[in-house]
CSV table of C-alpha atoms in Angstrom, one decimal:
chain,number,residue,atom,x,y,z
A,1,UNK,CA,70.3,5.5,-191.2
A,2,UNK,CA,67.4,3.7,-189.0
A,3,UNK,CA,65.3,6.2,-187.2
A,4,UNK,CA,64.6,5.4,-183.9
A,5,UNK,CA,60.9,5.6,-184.3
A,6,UNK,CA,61.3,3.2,-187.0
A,7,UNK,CA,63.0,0.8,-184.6
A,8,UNK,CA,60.1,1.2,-182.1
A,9,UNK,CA,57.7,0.4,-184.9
A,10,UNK,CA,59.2,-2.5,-185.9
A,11,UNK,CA,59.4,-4.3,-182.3
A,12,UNK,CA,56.3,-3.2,-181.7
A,13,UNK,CA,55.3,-4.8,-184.9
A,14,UNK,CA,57.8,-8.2,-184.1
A,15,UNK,CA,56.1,-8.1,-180.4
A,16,UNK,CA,52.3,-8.1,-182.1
A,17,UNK,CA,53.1,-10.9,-184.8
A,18,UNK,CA,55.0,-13.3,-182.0
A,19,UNK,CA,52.0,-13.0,-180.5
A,20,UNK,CA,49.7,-14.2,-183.0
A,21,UNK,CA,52.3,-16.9,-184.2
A,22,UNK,CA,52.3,-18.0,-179.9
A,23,UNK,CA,48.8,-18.6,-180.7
A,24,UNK,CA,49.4,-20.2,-183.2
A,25,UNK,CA,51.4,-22.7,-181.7
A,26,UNK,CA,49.1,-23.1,-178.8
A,27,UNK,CA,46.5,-24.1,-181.1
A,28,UNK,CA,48.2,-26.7,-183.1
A,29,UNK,CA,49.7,-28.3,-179.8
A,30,UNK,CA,46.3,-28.5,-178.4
A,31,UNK,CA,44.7,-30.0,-181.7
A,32,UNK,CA,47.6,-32.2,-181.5
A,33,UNK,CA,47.5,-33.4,-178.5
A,34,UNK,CA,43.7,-33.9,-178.3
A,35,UNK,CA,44.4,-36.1,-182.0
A,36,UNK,CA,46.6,-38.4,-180.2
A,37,UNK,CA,44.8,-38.8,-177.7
A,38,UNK,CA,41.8,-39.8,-179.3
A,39,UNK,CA,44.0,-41.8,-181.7
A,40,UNK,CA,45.4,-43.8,-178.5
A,41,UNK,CA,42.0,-44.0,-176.6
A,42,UNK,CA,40.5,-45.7,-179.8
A,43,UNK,CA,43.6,-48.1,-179.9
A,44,UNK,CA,43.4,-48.8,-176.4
A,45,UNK,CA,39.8,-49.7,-177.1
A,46,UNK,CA,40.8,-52.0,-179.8
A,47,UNK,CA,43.3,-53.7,-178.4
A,48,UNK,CA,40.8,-54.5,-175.3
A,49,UNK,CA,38.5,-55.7,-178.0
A,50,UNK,CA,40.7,-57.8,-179.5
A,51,UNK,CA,42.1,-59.6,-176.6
A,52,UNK,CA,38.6,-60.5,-175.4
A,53,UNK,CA,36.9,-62.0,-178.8
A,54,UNK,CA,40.0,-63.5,-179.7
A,55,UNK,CA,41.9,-64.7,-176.9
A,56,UNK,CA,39.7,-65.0,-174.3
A,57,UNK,CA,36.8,-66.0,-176.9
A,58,UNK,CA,34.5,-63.4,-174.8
A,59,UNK,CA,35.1,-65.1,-171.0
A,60,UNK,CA,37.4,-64.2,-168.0
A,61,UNK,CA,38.8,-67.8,-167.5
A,62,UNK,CA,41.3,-68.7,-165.1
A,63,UNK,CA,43.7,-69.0,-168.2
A,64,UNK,CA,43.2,-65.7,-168.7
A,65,UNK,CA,45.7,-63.8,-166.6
A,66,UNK,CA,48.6,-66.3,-168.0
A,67,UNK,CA,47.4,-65.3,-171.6
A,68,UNK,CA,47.7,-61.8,-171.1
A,69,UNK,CA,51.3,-61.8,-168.8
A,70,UNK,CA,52.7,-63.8,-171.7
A,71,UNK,CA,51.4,-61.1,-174.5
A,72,UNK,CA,52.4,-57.9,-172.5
A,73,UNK,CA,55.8,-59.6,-172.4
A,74,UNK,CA,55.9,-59.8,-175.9
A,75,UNK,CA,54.3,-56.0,-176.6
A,76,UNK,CA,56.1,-54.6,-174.2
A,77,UNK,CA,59.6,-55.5,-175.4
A,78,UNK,CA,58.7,-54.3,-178.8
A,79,UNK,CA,56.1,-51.2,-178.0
A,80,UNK,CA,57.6,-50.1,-174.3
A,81,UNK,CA,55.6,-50.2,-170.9
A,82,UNK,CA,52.6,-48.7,-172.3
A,83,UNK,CA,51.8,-52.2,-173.4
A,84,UNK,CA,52.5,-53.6,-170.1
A,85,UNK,CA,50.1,-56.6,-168.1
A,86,UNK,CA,48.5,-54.3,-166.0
A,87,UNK,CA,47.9,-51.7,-169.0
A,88,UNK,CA,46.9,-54.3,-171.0
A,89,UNK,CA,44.5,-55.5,-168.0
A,90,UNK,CA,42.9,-52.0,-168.4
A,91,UNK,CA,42.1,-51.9,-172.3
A,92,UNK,CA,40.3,-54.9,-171.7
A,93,UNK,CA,38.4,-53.5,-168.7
A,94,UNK,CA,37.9,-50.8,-171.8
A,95,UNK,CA,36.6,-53.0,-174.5
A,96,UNK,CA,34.4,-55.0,-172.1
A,97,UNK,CA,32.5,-52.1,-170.6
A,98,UNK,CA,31.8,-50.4,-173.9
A,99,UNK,CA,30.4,-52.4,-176.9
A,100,UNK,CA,30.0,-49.5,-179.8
A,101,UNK,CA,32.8,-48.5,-181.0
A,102,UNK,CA,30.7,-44.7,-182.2
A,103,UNK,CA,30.3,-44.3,-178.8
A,104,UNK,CA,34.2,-44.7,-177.8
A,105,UNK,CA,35.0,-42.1,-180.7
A,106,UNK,CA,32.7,-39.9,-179.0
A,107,UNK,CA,34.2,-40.2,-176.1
A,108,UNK,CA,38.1,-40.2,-177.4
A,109,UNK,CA,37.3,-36.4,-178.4
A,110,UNK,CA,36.3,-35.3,-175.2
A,111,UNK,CA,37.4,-37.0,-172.7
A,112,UNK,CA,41.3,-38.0,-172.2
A,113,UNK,CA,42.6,-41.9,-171.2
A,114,UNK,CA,43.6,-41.2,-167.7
A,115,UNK,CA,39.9,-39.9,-167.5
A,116,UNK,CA,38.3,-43.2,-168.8
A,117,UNK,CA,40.4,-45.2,-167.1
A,118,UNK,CA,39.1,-43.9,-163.8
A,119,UNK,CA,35.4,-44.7,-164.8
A,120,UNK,CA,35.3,-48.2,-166.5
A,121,UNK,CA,36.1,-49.9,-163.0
A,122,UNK,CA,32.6,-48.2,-161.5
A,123,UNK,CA,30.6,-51.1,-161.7
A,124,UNK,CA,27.2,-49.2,-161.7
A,125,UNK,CA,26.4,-48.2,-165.3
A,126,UNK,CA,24.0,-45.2,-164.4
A,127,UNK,CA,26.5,-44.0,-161.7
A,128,UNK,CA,29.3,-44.4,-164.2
A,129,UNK,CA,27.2,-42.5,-166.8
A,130,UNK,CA,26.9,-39.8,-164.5
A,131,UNK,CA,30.1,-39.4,-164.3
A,132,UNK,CA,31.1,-39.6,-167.7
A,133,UNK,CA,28.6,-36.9,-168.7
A,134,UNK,CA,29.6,-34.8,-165.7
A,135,UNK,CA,33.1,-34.6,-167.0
A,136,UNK,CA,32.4,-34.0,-170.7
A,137,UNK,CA,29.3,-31.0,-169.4
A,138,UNK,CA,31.6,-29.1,-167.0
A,139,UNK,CA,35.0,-29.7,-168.7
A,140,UNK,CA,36.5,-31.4,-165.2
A,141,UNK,CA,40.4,-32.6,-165.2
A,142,UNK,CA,41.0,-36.0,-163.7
A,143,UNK,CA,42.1,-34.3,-161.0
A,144,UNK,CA,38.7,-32.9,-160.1
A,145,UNK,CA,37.2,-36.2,-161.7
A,146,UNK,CA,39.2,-38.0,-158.8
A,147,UNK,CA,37.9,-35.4,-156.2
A,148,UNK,CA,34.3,-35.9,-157.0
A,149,UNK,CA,34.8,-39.9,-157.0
A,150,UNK,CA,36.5,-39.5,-153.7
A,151,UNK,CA,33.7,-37.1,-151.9
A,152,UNK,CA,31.1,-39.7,-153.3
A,153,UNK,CA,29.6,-36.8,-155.4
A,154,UNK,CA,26.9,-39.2,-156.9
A,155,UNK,CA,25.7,-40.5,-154.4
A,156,UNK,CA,25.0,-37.1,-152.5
A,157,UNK,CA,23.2,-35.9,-155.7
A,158,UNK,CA,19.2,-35.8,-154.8
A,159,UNK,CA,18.8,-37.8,-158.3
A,160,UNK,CA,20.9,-40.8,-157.2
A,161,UNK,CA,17.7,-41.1,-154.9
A,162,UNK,CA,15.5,-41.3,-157.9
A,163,UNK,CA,13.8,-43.8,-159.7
A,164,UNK,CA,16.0,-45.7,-162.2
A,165,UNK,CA,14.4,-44.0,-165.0
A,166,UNK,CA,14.5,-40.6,-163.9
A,167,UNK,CA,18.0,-40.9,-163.8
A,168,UNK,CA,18.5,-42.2,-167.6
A,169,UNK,CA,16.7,-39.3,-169.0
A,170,UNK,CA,17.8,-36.9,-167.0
A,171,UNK,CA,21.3,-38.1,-168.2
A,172,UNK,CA,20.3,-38.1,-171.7
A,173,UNK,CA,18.7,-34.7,-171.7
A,174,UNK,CA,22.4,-33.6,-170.0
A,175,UNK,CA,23.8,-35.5,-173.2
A,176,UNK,CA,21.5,-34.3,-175.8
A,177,UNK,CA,20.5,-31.2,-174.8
A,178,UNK,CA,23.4,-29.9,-172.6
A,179,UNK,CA,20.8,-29.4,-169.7
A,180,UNK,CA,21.5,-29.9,-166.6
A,181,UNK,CA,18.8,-30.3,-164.1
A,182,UNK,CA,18.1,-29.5,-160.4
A,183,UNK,CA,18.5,-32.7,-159.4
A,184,UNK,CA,22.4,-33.3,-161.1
A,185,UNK,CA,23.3,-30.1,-159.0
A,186,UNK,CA,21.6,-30.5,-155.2
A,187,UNK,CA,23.3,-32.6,-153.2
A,188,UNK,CA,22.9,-34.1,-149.4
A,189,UNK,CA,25.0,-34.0,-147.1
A,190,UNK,CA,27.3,-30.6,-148.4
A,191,UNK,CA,30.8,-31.3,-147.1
A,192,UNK,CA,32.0,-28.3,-145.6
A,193,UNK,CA,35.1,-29.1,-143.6
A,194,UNK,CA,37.2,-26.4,-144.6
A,195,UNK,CA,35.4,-23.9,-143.4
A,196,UNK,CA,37.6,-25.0,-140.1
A,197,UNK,CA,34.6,-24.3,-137.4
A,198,UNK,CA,34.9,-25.8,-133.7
A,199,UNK,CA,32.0,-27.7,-131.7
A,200,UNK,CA,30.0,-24.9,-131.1
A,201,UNK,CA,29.4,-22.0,-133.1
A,202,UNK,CA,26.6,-19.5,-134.2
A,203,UNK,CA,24.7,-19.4,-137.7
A,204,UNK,CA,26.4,-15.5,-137.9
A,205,UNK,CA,30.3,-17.8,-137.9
A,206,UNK,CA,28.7,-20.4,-140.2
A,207,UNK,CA,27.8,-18.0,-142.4
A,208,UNK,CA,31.1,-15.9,-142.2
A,209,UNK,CA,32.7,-19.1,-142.5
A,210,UNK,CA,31.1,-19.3,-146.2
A,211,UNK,CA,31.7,-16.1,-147.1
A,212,UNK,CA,35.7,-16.5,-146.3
A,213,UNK,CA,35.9,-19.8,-148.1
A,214,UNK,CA,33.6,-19.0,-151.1
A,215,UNK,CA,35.4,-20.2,-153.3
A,216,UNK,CA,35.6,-23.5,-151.8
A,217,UNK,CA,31.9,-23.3,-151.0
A,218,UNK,CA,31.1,-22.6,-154.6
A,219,UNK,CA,32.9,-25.2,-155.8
A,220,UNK,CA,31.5,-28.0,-153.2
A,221,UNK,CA,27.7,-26.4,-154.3
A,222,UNK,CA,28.2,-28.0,-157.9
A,223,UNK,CA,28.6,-26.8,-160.9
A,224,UNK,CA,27.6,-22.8,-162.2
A,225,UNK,CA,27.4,-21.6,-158.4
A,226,UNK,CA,27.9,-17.4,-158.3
A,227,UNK,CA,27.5,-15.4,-155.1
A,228,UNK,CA,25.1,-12.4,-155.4
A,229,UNK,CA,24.6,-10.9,-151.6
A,230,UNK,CA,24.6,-12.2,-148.1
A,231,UNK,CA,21.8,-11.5,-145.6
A,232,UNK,CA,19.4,-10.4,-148.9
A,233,UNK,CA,16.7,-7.8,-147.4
A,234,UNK,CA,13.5,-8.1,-148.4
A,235,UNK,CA,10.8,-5.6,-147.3
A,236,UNK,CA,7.2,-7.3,-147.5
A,237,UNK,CA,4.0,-4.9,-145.6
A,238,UNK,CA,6.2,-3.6,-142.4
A,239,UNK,CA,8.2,-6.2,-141.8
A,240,UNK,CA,11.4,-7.0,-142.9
A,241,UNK,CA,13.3,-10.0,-143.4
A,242,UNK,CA,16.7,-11.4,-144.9
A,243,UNK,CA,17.8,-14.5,-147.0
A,244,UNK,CA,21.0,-15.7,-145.3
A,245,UNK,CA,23.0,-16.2,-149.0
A,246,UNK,CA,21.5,-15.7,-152.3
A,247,UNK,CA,23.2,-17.7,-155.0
A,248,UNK,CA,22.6,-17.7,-159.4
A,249,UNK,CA,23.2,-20.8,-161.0
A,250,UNK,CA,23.8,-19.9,-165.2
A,251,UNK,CA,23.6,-23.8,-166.1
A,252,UNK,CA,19.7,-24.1,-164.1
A,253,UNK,CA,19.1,-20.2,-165.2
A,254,UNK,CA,17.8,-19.4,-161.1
A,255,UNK,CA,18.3,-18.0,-158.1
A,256,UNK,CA,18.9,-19.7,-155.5
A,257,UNK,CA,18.4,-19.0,-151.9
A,258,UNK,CA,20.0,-20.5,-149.0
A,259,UNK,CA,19.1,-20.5,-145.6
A,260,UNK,CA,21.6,-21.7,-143.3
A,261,UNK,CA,20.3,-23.8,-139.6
A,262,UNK,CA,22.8,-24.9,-136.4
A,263,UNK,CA,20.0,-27.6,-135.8
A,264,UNK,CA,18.1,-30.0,-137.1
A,265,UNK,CA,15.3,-29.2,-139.7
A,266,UNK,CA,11.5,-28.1,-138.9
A,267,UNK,CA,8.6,-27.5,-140.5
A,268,UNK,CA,8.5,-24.1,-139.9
A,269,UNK,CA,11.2,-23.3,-142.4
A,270,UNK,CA,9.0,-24.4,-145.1
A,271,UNK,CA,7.2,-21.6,-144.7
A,272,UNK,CA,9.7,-19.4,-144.3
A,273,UNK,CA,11.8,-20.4,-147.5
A,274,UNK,CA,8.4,-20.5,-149.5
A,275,UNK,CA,7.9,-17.0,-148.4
A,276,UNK,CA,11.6,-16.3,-150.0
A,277,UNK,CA,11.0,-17.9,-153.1
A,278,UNK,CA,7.8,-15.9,-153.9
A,279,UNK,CA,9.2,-12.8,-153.1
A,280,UNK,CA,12.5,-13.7,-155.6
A,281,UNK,CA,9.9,-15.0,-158.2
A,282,UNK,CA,7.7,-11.7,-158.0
A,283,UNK,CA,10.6,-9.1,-157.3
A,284,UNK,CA,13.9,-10.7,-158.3
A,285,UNK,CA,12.8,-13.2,-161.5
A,286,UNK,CA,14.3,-11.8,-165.0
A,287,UNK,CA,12.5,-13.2,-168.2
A,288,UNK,CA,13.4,-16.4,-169.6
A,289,UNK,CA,14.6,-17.1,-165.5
A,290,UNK,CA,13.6,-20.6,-164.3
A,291,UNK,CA,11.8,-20.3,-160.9
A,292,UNK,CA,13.9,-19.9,-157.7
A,293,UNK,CA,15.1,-22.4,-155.6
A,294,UNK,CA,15.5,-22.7,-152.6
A,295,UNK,CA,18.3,-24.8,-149.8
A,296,UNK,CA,18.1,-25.5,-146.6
A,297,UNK,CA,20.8,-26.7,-144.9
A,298,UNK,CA,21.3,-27.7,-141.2
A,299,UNK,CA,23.0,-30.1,-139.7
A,300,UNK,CA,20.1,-33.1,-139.3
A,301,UNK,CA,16.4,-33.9,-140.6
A,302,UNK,CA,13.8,-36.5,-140.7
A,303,UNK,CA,13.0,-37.9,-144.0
A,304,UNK,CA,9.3,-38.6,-143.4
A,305,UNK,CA,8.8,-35.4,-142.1
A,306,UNK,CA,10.3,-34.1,-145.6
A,307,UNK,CA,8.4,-36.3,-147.7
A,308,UNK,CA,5.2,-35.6,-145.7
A,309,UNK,CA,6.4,-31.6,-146.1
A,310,UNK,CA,5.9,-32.6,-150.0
A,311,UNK,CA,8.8,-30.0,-150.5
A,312,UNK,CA,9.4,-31.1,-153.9
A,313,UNK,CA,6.4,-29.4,-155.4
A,314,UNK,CA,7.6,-26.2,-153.2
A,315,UNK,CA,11.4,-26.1,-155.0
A,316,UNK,CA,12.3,-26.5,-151.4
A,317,UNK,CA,15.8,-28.9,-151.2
A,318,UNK,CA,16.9,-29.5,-147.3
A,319,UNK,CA,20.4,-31.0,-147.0
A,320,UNK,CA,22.8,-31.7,-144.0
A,321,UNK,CA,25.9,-30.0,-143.9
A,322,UNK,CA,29.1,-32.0,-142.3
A,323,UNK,CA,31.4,-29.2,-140.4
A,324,UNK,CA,33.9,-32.2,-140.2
A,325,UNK,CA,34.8,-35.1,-143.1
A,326,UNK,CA,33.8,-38.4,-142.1
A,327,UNK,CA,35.9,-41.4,-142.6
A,328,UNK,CA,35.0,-42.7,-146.1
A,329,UNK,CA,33.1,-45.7,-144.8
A,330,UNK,CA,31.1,-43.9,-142.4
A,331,UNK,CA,29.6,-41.3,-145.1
A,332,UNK,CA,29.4,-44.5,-147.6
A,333,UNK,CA,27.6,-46.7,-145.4
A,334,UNK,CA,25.0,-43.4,-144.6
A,335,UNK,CA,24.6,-43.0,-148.2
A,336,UNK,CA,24.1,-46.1,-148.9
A,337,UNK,CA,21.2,-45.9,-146.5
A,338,UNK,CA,19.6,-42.9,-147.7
A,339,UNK,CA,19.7,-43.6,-151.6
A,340,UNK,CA,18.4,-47.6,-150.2
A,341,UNK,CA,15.9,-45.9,-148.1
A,342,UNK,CA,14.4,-43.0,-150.4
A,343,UNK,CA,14.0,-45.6,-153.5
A,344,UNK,CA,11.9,-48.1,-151.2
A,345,UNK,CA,9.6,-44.9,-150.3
A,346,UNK,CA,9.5,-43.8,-154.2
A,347,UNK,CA,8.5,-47.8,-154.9
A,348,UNK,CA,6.2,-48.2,-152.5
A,349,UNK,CA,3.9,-44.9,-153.3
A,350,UNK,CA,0.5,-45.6,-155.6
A,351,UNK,CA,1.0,-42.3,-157.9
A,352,UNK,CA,2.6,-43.2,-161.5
A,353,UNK,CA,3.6,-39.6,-161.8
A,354,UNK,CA,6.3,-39.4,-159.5
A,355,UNK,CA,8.5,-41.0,-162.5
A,356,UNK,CA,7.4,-37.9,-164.5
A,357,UNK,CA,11.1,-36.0,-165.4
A,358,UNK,CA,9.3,-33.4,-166.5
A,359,UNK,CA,7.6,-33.1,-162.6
A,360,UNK,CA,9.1,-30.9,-160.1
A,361,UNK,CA,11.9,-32.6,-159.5
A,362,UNK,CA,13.7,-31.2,-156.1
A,363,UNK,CA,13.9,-33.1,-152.9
């Protein structure tokens, strides 16, 4: 005769070894899946090579387009609608934009099809290595992938207003190293339109705002964004003041203050926000901590007064926020304008050390 507290052994036993064998079958599906998908991504890559040496002997002729129609028809009634024209059109997009085939195993391990297929139509190959090294660092899904394309992401970054070559090694210490600078995370304008706020408002609703949407916040700040305390006290002689919202970022290893203004920016709040950062450095820093840094945001600023500021060398970054989303166009055309803008400053100044990467590096 089975005791009963035999019978409770044993399901607790079955319940503890489904378990493990649930992981087990987790694991292997993932492994799978991640194995066909490189195997695919790598075939893809082929095939795009393939069709462009050999049929289109390395040119986009006129031809072309017939060529390829007439082939899909023929792969596609043996191999299904994988291997349609307009799939077919994308693995040769594939194999034209990357040459190595090292590098497009690399990136078959980490980064899926429907990822890759996104980025080989960005025509800019610093924009579309940002990008690519975004989504392998942070582990996006193409669904975030598409929301950073859409919200023009690079182009808000402070490095996409960098000289050239500050942005290919600060990509390729990102890819080497796994760091991720200042410059990759800081962005201008912030897009804050869900915090839902009217025409007029105070800086006590903006920041209530914030603090209800955090999470939205957080993820619109960039990438390894925690909250530690709003309205931060700090006591210096008599006097006492308060850091609106005071952020750590694990992938820089800082704090980060933020200081929140209805108007445009002045040059007082310099000052103030260097006063901040001190304090943090001298009360707050742990070892091993990068420096603090600090963000302004308001809702305008004049560039020359910024560049005159020198707020770079302060870790000082001022950004506009946007209570509303602008029609794509409109925020295009003023990024556009502020990336042309800030690299004809950056060309035109004397000093050789501004190219530096390893100079301070905020805006």
């Amino acid at each position: 005769m089975v005791e009963p507290q035999d019978v409770q052994a044993a399901a607790v036993t079955t319940t503890g070894l489904a378990g493990d064998i649930r992981v087990l079958i987790d694991e292997a599906r993932a492994g799978l899946a991640a194995t066909v998908n490189s195997a695919l991504t790598m075939l893809y890559w082929r095939i795009g090579r393939r069709i462009r040496a050999e049929v289109l002997q390395g040119e986009r002729a006129g031809y072309g387009e017939q060529i390829v129609a007439s082939l899909a028809r023929q792969l596609e009634a043996e191999h299904g609608r994988g291997f349609g024209a307009k799939n077919l059109r994308h693995m040769l997009r594939f194999g034209e934009v990357f040459e190595a085939e090292e590098i497009v195993y690399a990136l078959s391990r980490q980064l899926s099809w429907t990822h890759l297929r996104s980025l080989i139509y960005i025509d800019d190959p610093l924009k579309r290595e940002f990008y690519l090294e975004m989504c392998r660092s942070e582990g996006w899904s193409t669904r975030t992938l598409q929301g950073r394309l859409d919200s023009m992401l690079f182009e808000r970054t402070a490095l996409s207003r960098k000289p050239d070559e500050l942005l290919t090694s600060e990509l390729a210490t990102l890819r080497d190293q796994g760091v991720l600078g200042p410059n990759l995370v800081l962005k201008d304008p912030n897009v804050l339109d869900f915090l839902g706020l009217r025409d007029r408002y105070l800086e006590k609703d903006l920041e209530d705002a914030i603090l209800r949407e955090l999470e939205n916040f957080l993820l619109e700040l960039g990438a390894g964004f925690s909250f530690v305390a709003r309205q931060k006290r700090l006591q210096i002689d008599n006097n006492d003041f308060y850091i609106d919202l005071l952020f750590y970022n694990r992938r820089l290893r800082r704090l980060v203050a933020i200081e929140l203004k209805l108007g445009e920016f002045k040059a007082a709040d310099k000052g103030q926000m260097e006063l901040y950062l001190r304090w943090l450095a001298k009360y707050e820093q742990e070892p091993g901590e990068a420096p603090p840094l600090g963000i302004i945001l308001c809702t305008g600023k004049n560039r020359e007064q910024i560049e005159l500021l020198e707020l770079d060398q302060s870790g000082i970054h001022v950004a506009e926020y946007l209570t509303g989303l602008p029609s794509r166009q409109l925020l295009e055309q003023k990024l556009h304008e502020a990336v042309a803008l800030s690299k004809a400053r950056l060309e035109n100044r004397p000093s050789p050390d501004r190219l530096d990467p390893t100079a301070s590096e905020v805006k």
